[in-house]
Amino acid sequence: MKKTIVHFLLVGFLFFFQSSEALANEPATFPVSGQAAILMEQSSGRVLYSKNEHQPLKIASITKIMTAILAIESGKLDETVTVSKRAEGTEGSSLYLVAGEKLTLRDLVYGLMLRSGNDAAIAIAEHVGGSVEGFVFLMNEKAEEIGMSNTLFRNPHGLDTDEDHLSSAYDMALLTQYAMENEEYREISSTKDYRSKGDKVRVFHNKNRLLTEKYSYSTGGKTGYTKLAKRTLVSTASKDGLDLIAVTLNAPDDWDDHMHMFNWGFDHYSLERLVSKGQLKSKVDPFYEGNLYVPYDVVYPLTTEEKSQLQSALTLKHPPKRGKFTDQELLDPIGKLAFTVDGKTIESIPLYYQAQEEEHVSLFQKIGRLLTFIIGVRPL
């Protein structure tokens, strides 16, 4: 049977924003030296500024963000790694590891991220992936999982050993967004100095000058440089609850590029709570009123002008003729809540039916909803 859909337009009911003179939606006027660049809001993934963001380019040592997150996710950080001859002989920036030397994987990841050790990248790859080649397979597998569609990894360090070792500014922002969800990664990325605990004690000072001296809102990142890639940089910053990710590729003035992007983003955008998890308070059909459930908080970066244009609309199934949903039907969304700015949808959230008199949702329903979220079923 074809299901009837009921639409409700909620304008100015769920949300009220004071209008003011808009700083909003002004085109970015700051200079960006990078061949490619992007500014992304971390929680939503909204792109606030971009320049050639999907162009595949050489990325140098920001490759090591992928190497680091795979090492962290392996669960082996406290394991001891014995440095191989292959790792010892790696060219470029180095921790000066010696074959036979023993360090924890954790020490190697800190050396990888703070000092950009290419030898550390090889040692990590061999320990986590069984071989460098096996680890590179894992890198590309993770890239596909994250949605990095313009990326191909050929090594764990970013050296110019392969012509087609490439990524884009957008893909590297996606990777950083993913990595920043990991507490261990956030801790390592934001560390200014670290003292290793291996056979030979080493002190690592972070090469990221935004973090160590230039930008007070910096929360971490990764530098990169090779002769072919030139300067590459990924950095993160946070101010007033707004978390931003910036990426530049082939950017001679990357420190300034990132500060310009961050300052512009913080000046023009604020993170707004569109709706909170729990019962949705709205006046709709009496059958649904007070019984609509939002499964998660929704926040989104908006300019002042966009906040004044924000609207929301409900789409709901027609109430069942029998007067109630079956337990099976309660496992599925019964509608969605969509948010628009200037007529364009920015977010859409599934809604569930949960009667007010229910003090507790049944275990059957909770499991079903959890499975629904895990497999990624969101709006209708």
Short mmCIF file of C-alpha atoms in Angstrom, two decimals:
data_model
loop_
_atom_site.label_atom_id
_atom_site.label_comp_id
_atom_site.label_asym_id
_atom_site.label_seq_id
_atom_site.Cartn_x
_atom_site.Cartn_y
_atom_site.Cartn_z
CA MET A 1 0.00 0.00 0.00
CA LYS A 2 1.28 3.45 -0.90
CA LYS A 3 1.98 5.48 2.25
CA THR A 4 0.58 8.98 2.59
CA ILE A 5 3.07 11.69 3.52
CA VAL A 6 2.02 14.75 5.51
CA HIS A 7 4.10 17.93 5.25
CA PHE A 8 4.34 20.58 7.94
CA LEU A 9 6.22 23.83 7.52
CA LEU A 10 7.65 25.19 10.74
CA VAL A 11 8.83 28.72 10.10
CA GLY A 12 9.88 30.76 13.09
CA PHE A 13 8.46 28.18 15.52
CA LEU A 14 11.38 25.97 16.44
CA PHE A 15 13.92 28.76 15.98
CA PHE A 16 14.09 32.50 16.44
CA PHE A 17 17.17 34.48 15.52
CA GLN A 18 17.69 38.18 16.07
CA SER A 19 18.38 39.83 12.74
CA SER A 20 21.40 42.12 12.53
CA GLU A 21 23.66 43.65 9.95
CA ALA A 22 25.17 40.70 8.17
CA LEU A 23 28.82 39.93 7.91
CA ALA A 24 27.51 36.87 6.17
CA ASN A 25 28.16 35.28 2.82
CA GLU A 26 30.70 37.88 1.86
CA PRO A 27 33.21 36.40 -0.57
CA ALA A 28 36.57 35.66 1.00
CA THR A 29 38.93 38.54 0.26
CA PHE A 30 42.04 37.24 2.01
CA PRO A 31 45.05 36.14 -0.05
CA VAL A 32 45.77 32.41 -0.38
CA SER A 33 49.11 31.46 -1.89
CA GLY A 34 48.32 27.76 -2.19
CA GLN A 35 47.64 26.08 -5.50
CA ALA A 36 44.80 24.33 -3.64
CA ALA A 37 43.18 25.18 -0.32
CA ILE A 38 40.14 24.46 1.82
CA LEU A 39 38.56 25.55 5.09
CA MET A 40 36.15 23.02 6.60
CA GLU A 41 34.04 23.05 9.77
CA GLN A 42 34.92 19.91 11.65
CA SER A 43 31.64 18.59 13.10
CA SER A 44 29.44 19.06 10.01
CA GLY A 45 32.07 18.84 7.28
CA ARG A 46 30.70 22.05 5.75
CA VAL A 47 33.19 23.65 3.36
CA LEU A 48 33.46 27.34 4.23
CA TYR A 49 36.14 28.27 1.68
CA SER A 50 37.79 26.38 -1.16
CA LYS A 51 40.23 26.77 -4.05
CA ASN A 52 40.93 23.89 -6.44
CA GLU A 53 39.91 21.64 -3.54
CA HIS A 54 39.40 18.48 -5.62
CA GLN A 55 42.59 18.74 -7.70
CA PRO A 56 44.92 15.75 -7.08
CA LEU A 57 48.36 17.06 -6.12
CA LYS A 58 51.49 15.86 -4.37
CA ILE A 59 51.04 16.06 -0.62
CA ALA A 60 54.47 15.30 0.92
CA SER A 61 54.47 14.57 4.66
CA ILE A 62 50.83 15.32 5.41
CA THR A 63 50.57 11.72 4.17
CA LYS A 64 51.63 10.87 7.72
CA ILE A 65 48.20 11.78 9.09
CA MET A 66 46.94 8.55 7.52
CA THR A 67 49.97 6.63 8.82
CA ALA A 68 49.36 7.97 12.33
CA ILE A 69 45.63 7.22 12.52
CA LEU A 70 46.13 3.66 11.24
CA ALA A 71 48.83 3.10 13.86
CA ILE A 72 46.55 4.45 16.58
CA GLU A 73 43.57 2.38 15.44
CA SER A 74 45.72 -0.77 15.36
CA GLY A 75 45.58 -0.86 19.16
CA LYS A 76 49.32 -1.57 19.28
CA LEU A 77 50.67 1.74 20.60
CA ASP A 78 52.23 0.13 23.67
CA GLU A 79 53.88 -2.67 21.70
CA THR A 80 57.64 -2.67 21.19
CA VAL A 81 58.91 -2.14 17.65
CA THR A 82 62.32 -3.31 16.51
CA VAL A 83 63.72 -0.96 13.87
CA SER A 84 64.62 -2.66 10.60
CA LYS A 85 67.52 -1.94 8.26
CA ARG A 86 65.02 -0.65 5.71
CA ALA A 87 63.65 1.88 8.20
CA GLU A 88 67.14 3.00 9.24
CA GLY A 89 68.07 3.88 5.69
CA THR A 90 65.06 6.04 4.86
CA GLU A 91 66.00 9.37 3.27
CA GLY A 92 64.77 12.82 4.22
CA SER A 93 63.62 14.07 7.62
CA SER A 94 64.58 11.50 10.22
CA LEU A 95 64.56 10.44 13.85
CA TYR A 96 67.95 8.84 13.12
CA LEU A 97 66.71 5.40 14.07
CA VAL A 98 69.25 2.57 14.13
CA ALA A 99 68.54 -0.98 12.97
CA GLY A 100 67.90 -3.21 15.97
CA GLU A 101 66.85 -0.32 18.19
CA LYS A 102 63.63 -0.85 20.16
CA LEU A 103 60.91 1.77 20.68
CA THR A 104 57.23 1.65 21.45
CA LEU A 105 54.88 2.25 18.57
CA ARG A 106 53.62 5.26 20.55
CA ASP A 107 57.10 6.84 20.52
CA LEU A 108 57.31 6.28 16.77
CA VAL A 109 53.93 7.94 16.15
CA TYR A 110 54.97 10.99 18.16
CA GLY A 111 58.22 11.14 16.20
CA LEU A 112 56.24 10.74 12.98
CA MET A 113 53.84 13.60 13.72
CA LEU A 114 56.08 16.07 15.59
CA ARG A 115 59.40 15.60 13.76
CA SER A 116 58.05 14.10 10.53
CA GLY A 117 60.40 11.12 10.74
CA ASN A 118 60.39 9.19 7.46
CA ASP A 119 62.25 6.36 9.16
CA ALA A 120 59.49 6.26 11.79
CA ALA A 121 56.91 5.95 8.99
CA ILE A 122 58.64 2.85 7.61
CA ALA A 123 59.03 1.29 11.06
CA ILE A 124 55.33 1.92 11.79
CA ALA A 125 54.26 0.51 8.43
CA GLU A 126 56.25 -2.68 8.89
CA HIS A 127 54.95 -3.26 12.41
CA VAL A 128 51.27 -2.46 11.77
CA GLY A 129 50.93 -3.75 8.21
CA GLY A 130 53.41 -6.63 8.31
CA SER A 131 55.28 -4.90 5.48
CA VAL A 132 55.39 -1.48 3.90
CA GLU A 133 53.39 -2.82 0.96
CA GLY A 134 50.79 -4.34 3.27
CA PHE A 135 50.46 -1.08 5.15
CA VAL A 136 50.00 0.93 1.94
CA PHE A 137 47.12 -1.40 1.10
CA LEU A 138 45.56 -0.51 4.47
CA MET A 139 46.08 3.21 3.75
CA ASN A 140 44.17 3.02 0.48
CA GLU A 141 41.47 0.85 2.03
CA LYS A 142 40.92 3.46 4.76
CA ALA A 143 40.95 6.27 2.18
CA GLU A 144 38.15 4.56 0.28
CA GLU A 145 36.20 4.04 3.51
CA ILE A 146 36.44 7.73 4.40
CA GLY A 147 35.44 8.85 0.89
CA MET A 148 38.79 10.20 -0.31
CA SER A 149 37.95 9.82 -4.00
CA ASN A 150 40.94 11.76 -5.40
CA THR A 151 43.62 10.00 -3.36
CA LEU A 152 46.16 7.27 -4.01
CA PHE A 153 48.80 6.38 -1.43
CA ARG A 154 52.01 4.66 -2.54
CA ASN A 155 54.08 5.00 0.65
CA PRO A 156 53.60 5.85 4.35
CA HIS A 157 55.76 9.01 4.42
CA GLY A 158 54.99 11.15 1.36
CA LEU A 159 58.42 11.17 -0.26
CA ASP A 160 58.44 11.69 -4.04
CA THR A 161 59.13 8.02 -4.77
CA ASP A 162 56.00 7.53 -6.89
CA GLU A 163 54.56 9.94 -9.44
CA ASP A 164 50.97 8.99 -8.63
CA HIS A 165 51.16 9.38 -4.83
CA LEU A 166 48.50 12.12 -4.78
CA SER A 167 45.59 13.58 -2.84
CA SER A 168 43.44 16.70 -2.83
CA ALA A 169 42.87 19.47 -0.30
CA TYR A 170 39.30 18.25 0.19
CA ASP A 171 40.37 14.63 0.73
CA MET A 172 43.00 15.65 3.28
CA ALA A 173 40.37 17.70 5.13
CA LEU A 174 38.10 14.62 5.18
CA LEU A 175 40.97 12.55 6.56
CA THR A 176 41.68 15.13 9.25
CA GLN A 177 37.99 15.35 10.16
CA TYR A 178 38.01 11.57 10.60
CA ALA A 179 41.27 11.54 12.58
CA MET A 180 40.14 14.33 14.91
CA GLU A 181 37.32 12.12 16.15
CA ASN A 182 40.02 10.00 17.82
CA GLU A 183 41.09 11.25 21.25
CA GLU A 184 44.58 9.74 20.98
CA TYR A 185 45.16 11.42 17.63
CA ARG A 186 43.99 14.79 18.99
CA GLU A 187 46.41 14.45 21.89
CA ILE A 188 49.39 13.61 19.65
CA SER A 189 48.56 16.26 17.06
CA SER A 190 48.36 19.00 19.72
CA THR A 191 51.58 18.05 21.55
CA LYS A 192 54.37 20.63 21.34
CA ASP A 193 57.15 18.56 22.91
CA TYR A 194 57.55 14.86 23.64
CA ARG A 195 60.24 12.75 25.32
CA SER A 196 60.59 9.17 24.07
CA LYS A 197 61.11 6.19 26.35
CA GLY A 198 63.05 3.81 24.09
CA ASP A 199 66.61 2.46 24.22
CA LYS A 200 67.80 5.94 23.30
CA VAL A 201 65.85 8.83 24.80
CA ARG A 202 64.86 11.43 22.20
CA VAL A 203 63.08 14.75 22.63
CA PHE A 204 60.75 15.72 19.78
CA HIS A 205 59.80 19.37 19.20
CA ASN A 206 56.79 19.94 16.96
CA LYS A 207 57.58 21.52 13.57
CA ASN A 208 54.09 23.06 13.35
CA ARG A 209 54.82 26.73 14.05
CA LEU A 210 51.14 27.62 14.10
CA LEU A 211 50.84 25.43 17.18
CA THR A 212 54.10 26.35 18.87
CA GLU A 213 54.36 30.09 18.28
CA LYS A 214 52.21 31.71 15.61
CA TYR A 215 48.50 31.10 16.32
CA SER A 216 46.92 30.95 19.75
CA TYR A 217 43.81 29.10 18.53
CA SER A 218 45.81 26.29 16.88
CA THR A 219 45.01 22.77 18.07
CA GLY A 220 47.43 20.79 15.90
CA GLY A 221 48.12 19.58 12.40
CA LYS A 222 50.92 18.31 10.18
CA THR A 223 53.53 20.01 8.02
CA GLY A 224 54.96 18.73 4.75
CA TYR A 225 57.61 19.52 2.14
CA THR A 226 59.36 17.87 -0.76
CA LYS A 227 61.05 19.40 -3.79
CA LEU A 228 58.18 18.37 -6.06
CA ALA A 229 55.24 18.91 -3.70
CA LYS A 230 56.62 22.15 -2.25
CA ARG A 231 55.05 23.26 1.06
CA THR A 232 51.93 21.42 2.23
CA LEU A 233 50.11 21.96 5.50
CA VAL A 234 47.11 20.63 7.41
CA SER A 235 46.12 22.45 10.56
CA THR A 236 43.23 22.65 13.01
CA ALA A 237 42.02 25.50 15.20
CA SER A 238 39.24 26.12 17.71
CA LYS A 239 37.57 29.28 19.03
CA ASP A 240 34.27 29.81 20.83
CA GLY A 241 33.16 26.23 20.20
CA LEU A 242 33.87 26.39 16.46
CA ASP A 243 36.42 23.80 15.27
CA LEU A 244 38.00 24.40 11.86
CA ILE A 245 40.27 22.40 9.53
CA ALA A 246 42.51 24.12 6.98
CA VAL A 247 44.54 22.49 4.20
CA THR A 248 46.91 24.06 1.66
CA LEU A 249 48.90 22.33 -1.08
CA ASN A 250 51.88 23.92 -2.83
CA ALA A 251 51.59 27.07 -0.72
CA PRO A 252 54.72 29.21 -0.27
CA ASP A 253 53.01 31.31 2.45
CA ASP A 254 51.14 28.51 4.17
CA TRP A 255 51.37 29.86 7.74
CA ASP A 256 49.71 33.10 6.66
CA ASP A 257 47.23 31.26 4.42
CA HIS A 258 45.99 29.24 7.36
CA MET A 259 45.76 32.18 9.74
CA HIS A 260 43.83 34.19 7.13
CA MET A 261 41.39 31.32 6.58
CA PHE A 262 40.92 30.65 10.28
CA ASN A 263 40.40 34.32 11.18
CA TRP A 264 37.89 34.74 8.35
CA GLY A 265 36.04 31.58 9.42
CA PHE A 266 35.87 32.63 13.07
CA ASP A 267 34.72 36.14 12.12
CA HIS A 268 31.94 34.99 9.79
CA TYR A 269 30.58 31.74 11.25
CA SER A 270 29.26 30.44 14.55
CA LEU A 271 28.20 26.92 15.43
CA GLU A 272 24.43 26.80 15.92
CA ARG A 273 22.38 24.03 17.53
CA LEU A 274 19.59 23.32 15.07
CA VAL A 275 17.83 20.73 17.23
CA SER A 276 18.61 18.69 20.34
CA LYS A 277 18.34 14.96 20.87
CA GLY A 278 15.08 13.93 22.51
CA GLN A 279 11.40 14.81 22.21
CA LEU A 280 10.66 17.34 19.48
CA LYS A 281 8.42 20.12 20.80
CA SER A 282 6.27 21.15 17.88
CA LYS A 283 2.59 21.70 17.12
CA VAL A 284 1.62 19.27 14.39
CA ASP A 285 -1.04 16.61 13.90
CA PRO A 286 -2.48 15.67 17.36
CA PHE A 287 -1.38 12.06 16.83
CA TYR A 288 2.27 13.16 16.62
CA GLU A 289 2.28 16.14 18.94
CA GLY A 290 4.72 15.49 21.77
CA ASN A 291 5.56 12.03 20.41
CA LEU A 292 8.30 12.82 17.89
CA TYR A 293 11.83 11.73 18.85
CA VAL A 294 15.08 13.22 17.49
CA PRO A 295 17.88 10.60 17.69
CA TYR A 296 20.88 12.95 17.93
CA ASP A 297 21.92 16.58 18.37
CA VAL A 298 22.37 18.56 15.17
CA VAL A 299 24.76 21.52 15.02
CA TYR A 300 25.80 23.47 11.96
CA PRO A 301 28.00 26.50 11.18
CA LEU A 302 26.01 29.51 9.97
CA THR A 303 26.66 33.16 9.21
CA THR A 304 24.52 35.90 10.70
CA GLU A 305 22.63 36.29 7.42
CA GLU A 306 22.06 32.54 7.12
CA LYS A 307 20.62 32.40 10.62
CA SER A 308 18.00 34.96 9.62
CA GLN A 309 17.08 32.78 6.60
CA LEU A 310 16.92 29.47 8.47
CA GLN A 311 13.69 27.51 8.14
CA SER A 312 12.62 24.01 9.11
CA ALA A 313 10.02 21.62 7.73
CA LEU A 314 8.58 18.33 8.94
CA THR A 315 7.64 15.46 6.66
CA LEU A 316 5.63 12.73 8.41
CA LYS A 317 3.82 9.56 7.45
CA HIS A 318 0.06 9.72 7.75
CA PRO A 319 -1.05 8.40 11.19
CA PRO A 320 -1.97 4.70 11.04
CA LYS A 321 -5.70 4.00 10.67
CA ARG A 322 -5.52 1.48 13.51
CA GLY A 323 -4.44 4.30 15.84
CA LYS A 324 -0.96 3.02 16.69
CA PHE A 325 2.25 1.80 15.11
CA THR A 326 3.37 -1.81 15.46
CA ASP A 327 6.64 -2.57 17.25
CA GLN A 328 8.22 -3.31 13.88
CA GLU A 329 7.08 0.04 12.43
CA LEU A 330 8.54 1.85 15.45
CA LEU A 331 12.00 0.62 14.44
CA ASP A 332 11.90 2.72 11.28
CA PRO A 333 11.81 6.50 10.89
CA ILE A 334 8.28 7.88 10.58
CA GLY A 335 9.41 11.16 9.09
CA LYS A 336 12.18 13.68 8.81
CA LEU A 337 13.04 17.19 9.92
CA ALA A 338 14.77 19.24 7.22
CA PHE A 339 16.54 22.59 7.61
CA THR A 340 16.93 25.03 4.77
CA VAL A 341 18.77 28.30 4.23
CA ASP A 342 17.60 30.43 1.33
CA GLY A 343 15.65 27.45 0.03
CA LYS A 344 18.60 25.04 0.07
CA THR A 345 18.57 22.02 2.37
CA ILE A 346 21.55 22.00 4.74
CA GLU A 347 20.58 19.13 7.07
CA SER A 348 17.92 16.40 7.19
CA ILE A 349 17.31 14.29 10.30
CA PRO A 350 15.19 11.12 10.67
CA LEU A 351 12.39 11.24 13.24
CA TYR A 352 11.00 8.36 15.29
CA TYR A 353 7.68 7.91 17.09
CA GLN A 354 7.89 7.64 20.86
CA ALA A 355 4.65 8.11 22.77
CA GLN A 356 4.88 10.49 25.74
CA GLU A 357 3.35 7.94 28.11
CA GLU A 358 6.21 5.53 27.37
CA GLU A 359 8.60 5.91 30.27
CA HIS A 360 11.07 3.65 28.56
CA VAL A 361 11.51 2.57 24.99
CA SER A 362 11.53 -1.21 24.72
CA LEU A 363 14.89 -2.97 24.40
CA PHE A 364 13.71 -4.28 21.01
CA GLN A 365 13.20 -0.73 19.76
CA LYS A 366 16.53 0.52 21.16
CA ILE A 367 18.46 -2.27 19.46
CA GLY A 368 16.64 -1.65 16.20
CA ARG A 369 17.32 2.08 16.28
CA LEU A 370 20.97 1.49 17.13
CA LEU A 371 21.34 -0.88 14.19
CA THR A 372 19.62 1.65 11.95
CA PHE A 373 22.15 4.33 12.91
CA ILE A 374 25.15 1.99 12.53
CA ILE A 375 24.28 0.97 8.99
CA GLY A 376 23.80 4.60 8.07
CA VAL A 377 20.06 4.84 7.38
CA ARG A 378 19.25 8.50 8.03
CA PRO A 379 16.52 10.57 6.39
CA LEU A 380 13.59 9.11 4.47
#
